[in-house]
Each structure stands twice: as C-alpha cells, then as structure tokens.
Amino acid sequence: MAYEPPIKLEVRDLSVWYGSTQALHGVSLDVPERSVLALIGASGSGKSTLLRAMNRIHELTPGTRTEGDVRLDGQSVYGAADPVLVRRHIGMVFQAPNPFPKTIYENVAWGARINGLDGDMDDRVEEALEQAALFSEVKDRLHTSAYGLSGGQQQRLCIARALAVEPALLLMDEPTSALDPRASALIEETVRTLADRYTVVIVTHNMQQARRVSDRTAFMDAGRLVEVGETPQVFEAPREERTRAYVSGQFG
Ligand SMILES: Nc1ncnc2c1ncn2[C@@H]1O[C@H](COP(=O)(O)OP(=O)(O)OP(=O)(O)O)[C@@H](O)[C@H]1O
C-alpha cells in the first residue's frame, strides 16, 4: 500500500456568514502533513473566507458567524477559548507585503519573542531567513529598515517572520499578487521548499501557479467546494464539469 501521510488539518462541514450573506456552505476537506494545498476559484467563490476561517482571523470582521469545525493535529481550532493563541500557531502571509516599521532582524525576531520561544535569537532569525530564501540577500544589512527592501524581498521577509515561530500551518493569501514575475517565481520556489517541513495552504488566482506549487488543489465555486484532489488530477482529469470549465479558462 502506498504511504499515506498523516492528516494535518481537517475542515469539517464549515459554513461562514458575513451578516446575512453566507460565504461558505458546508466545506469539508483534509490537508495532509507537509503538503501544499492550493485554493482556486473565481472572485467571490469563498477562497479567502475558507483560508481565513482556518485560523479564525475572519472573526475580526464584525458580524461573522461560523458553523462546523477545523481541526489542527486533531485539536479543534474552534473549541479553543482564545483565537489569539490559535493565530500564533498558524502563520499567515497576506497579498501585499506588510513588514513592520522595524529592522529586518526585528521583523523576524518579533513573533518568536512574543511567543516566548527560547534558543539563540540570532540563529533563529538566520534560519527563518534561510528558509524564506532571503538570508544571502540581507545578511549584511540585518539591522537596517525592512522598508529598504524590494517588494519581493519584503514578502519573503513576511514569510520568514511567519516561519520564525515554527507555525503548525502556514496560510498564504495570494502572496504574489503584488509582485513582478521574477519575484513571484522566487516565492513559488520558496513555497515548494517549505513543503519539506511545513503544511501550506495557498489561495491563488493564477492557475499556472497552483499547478506549479501545490500537491493538491481545491476548486471553490459560489461558497462551495466543488472538488479537491491531487493537482494533476484536478487540472488534467477533473471529476466535475464545473471544474473542467474553470481550469480550461471558460469562466472566472
Ligand atoms: N467583510 C465582508 N462582508 C460581507 N461580505 C463579504 C466580506 N468578505 C467577503 N464577503 C463575501 O463573501 C463571499 C466570498 O468572498 P471571498 O473574499 O472569500 O472570496 P474569494 O474567492 O477569496 O474572492 P477574491 O478572489 O475576489 O478574493 C463573497 O460573496 C464576498 O462578497
């Protein structure tokens, strides 16, 4: 029998409302450990809502209501009393790079400090920057402002900042949408390497990117999960007609 990696994240019958608008309708899926899941679908199909519900950051939007559950390593994310603690274990990288107005070093060290992680901070910062494929470019200016970096470097810094706390899961919401093709390619390479150690969920509008970076792909339509499977299967032999139409560019 083929080796089946353990399941890192289980989404179970998850529904989300913003006020009276239902944005997710009973979504269930599993994310195997050390894999990359791409969420694809047309604008408004619920990709970001699903991603943001994985670490409960959508609850920061007033008027949200959630039913169902998300389990990380078998533990309910929604059963946790404090969503802030949940978010500390689940790193997130957003569309536009958003470094703090601090030095490169302090951007990476910050999360580790507030989480009380011990060990040598210089080593931790270097390792996180290495994992984000940024260290060689910044090693001589660690104590200069993060705002002196290019957009692509700033985004890799945000990835390093998320990794420095050793997150159980890394969520990425269209992390290359503000970047040029070369910077995007570097981020894609970084995401591929991260899957050796981390479990990653990435929202992307770019279907080529989904094919390049992910092991599995989930296709969303109108707040529903249409299908999820191994990436080559979803793109080359989709089970659902709606998926076929989307991945062949007939809509969205
Ligand atoms: N803060 C909000 N208040 C009200 N409705 C919202 C809010 N955020 C999202 N929605 C609605 O929820 C639905 C899903 O939106 P969501 O942003 O999750 O989709 P998406 O697939 O990520 O879209 P995009 O690709 O454009 O980012 C849409 O109908 C959207 O209008």
PDB file of C-alpha atoms in Angstrom, residues 15 47 62 67 71 104 162 175 191 217 231 249:
ATOM      1  CA  SER A  15     -20.086  27.386   6.974  1.00  0.00           C
ATOM      2  CA  LYS A  47     -11.307  31.078  -1.155  1.00  0.00           C
ATOM      3  CA  PRO A  62     -17.689  42.222  12.699  1.00  0.00           C
ATOM      4  CA  GLU A  67     -20.617  26.663  11.986  1.00  0.00           C
ATOM      5  CA  ARG A  71      -9.056  20.571  13.490  1.00  0.00           C
ATOM      6  CA  ILE A 104      14.873  43.218   9.090  1.00  0.00           C
ATOM      7  CA  ALA A 162       5.767  33.715   9.930  1.00  0.00           C
ATOM      8  CA  PRO A 175       1.155  36.080  -1.739  1.00  0.00           C
ATOM      9  CA  VAL A 191       6.789  27.632  -1.164  1.00  0.00           C
ATOM     10  CA  THR A 217      -5.890  21.612  -5.372  1.00  0.00           C
ATOM     11  CA  THR A 231      -3.221  18.730  -8.518  1.00  0.00           C
ATOM     12  CA  GLY A 249     -10.472  29.028 -18.790  1.00  0.00           C
TER      13      GLY A 249
END
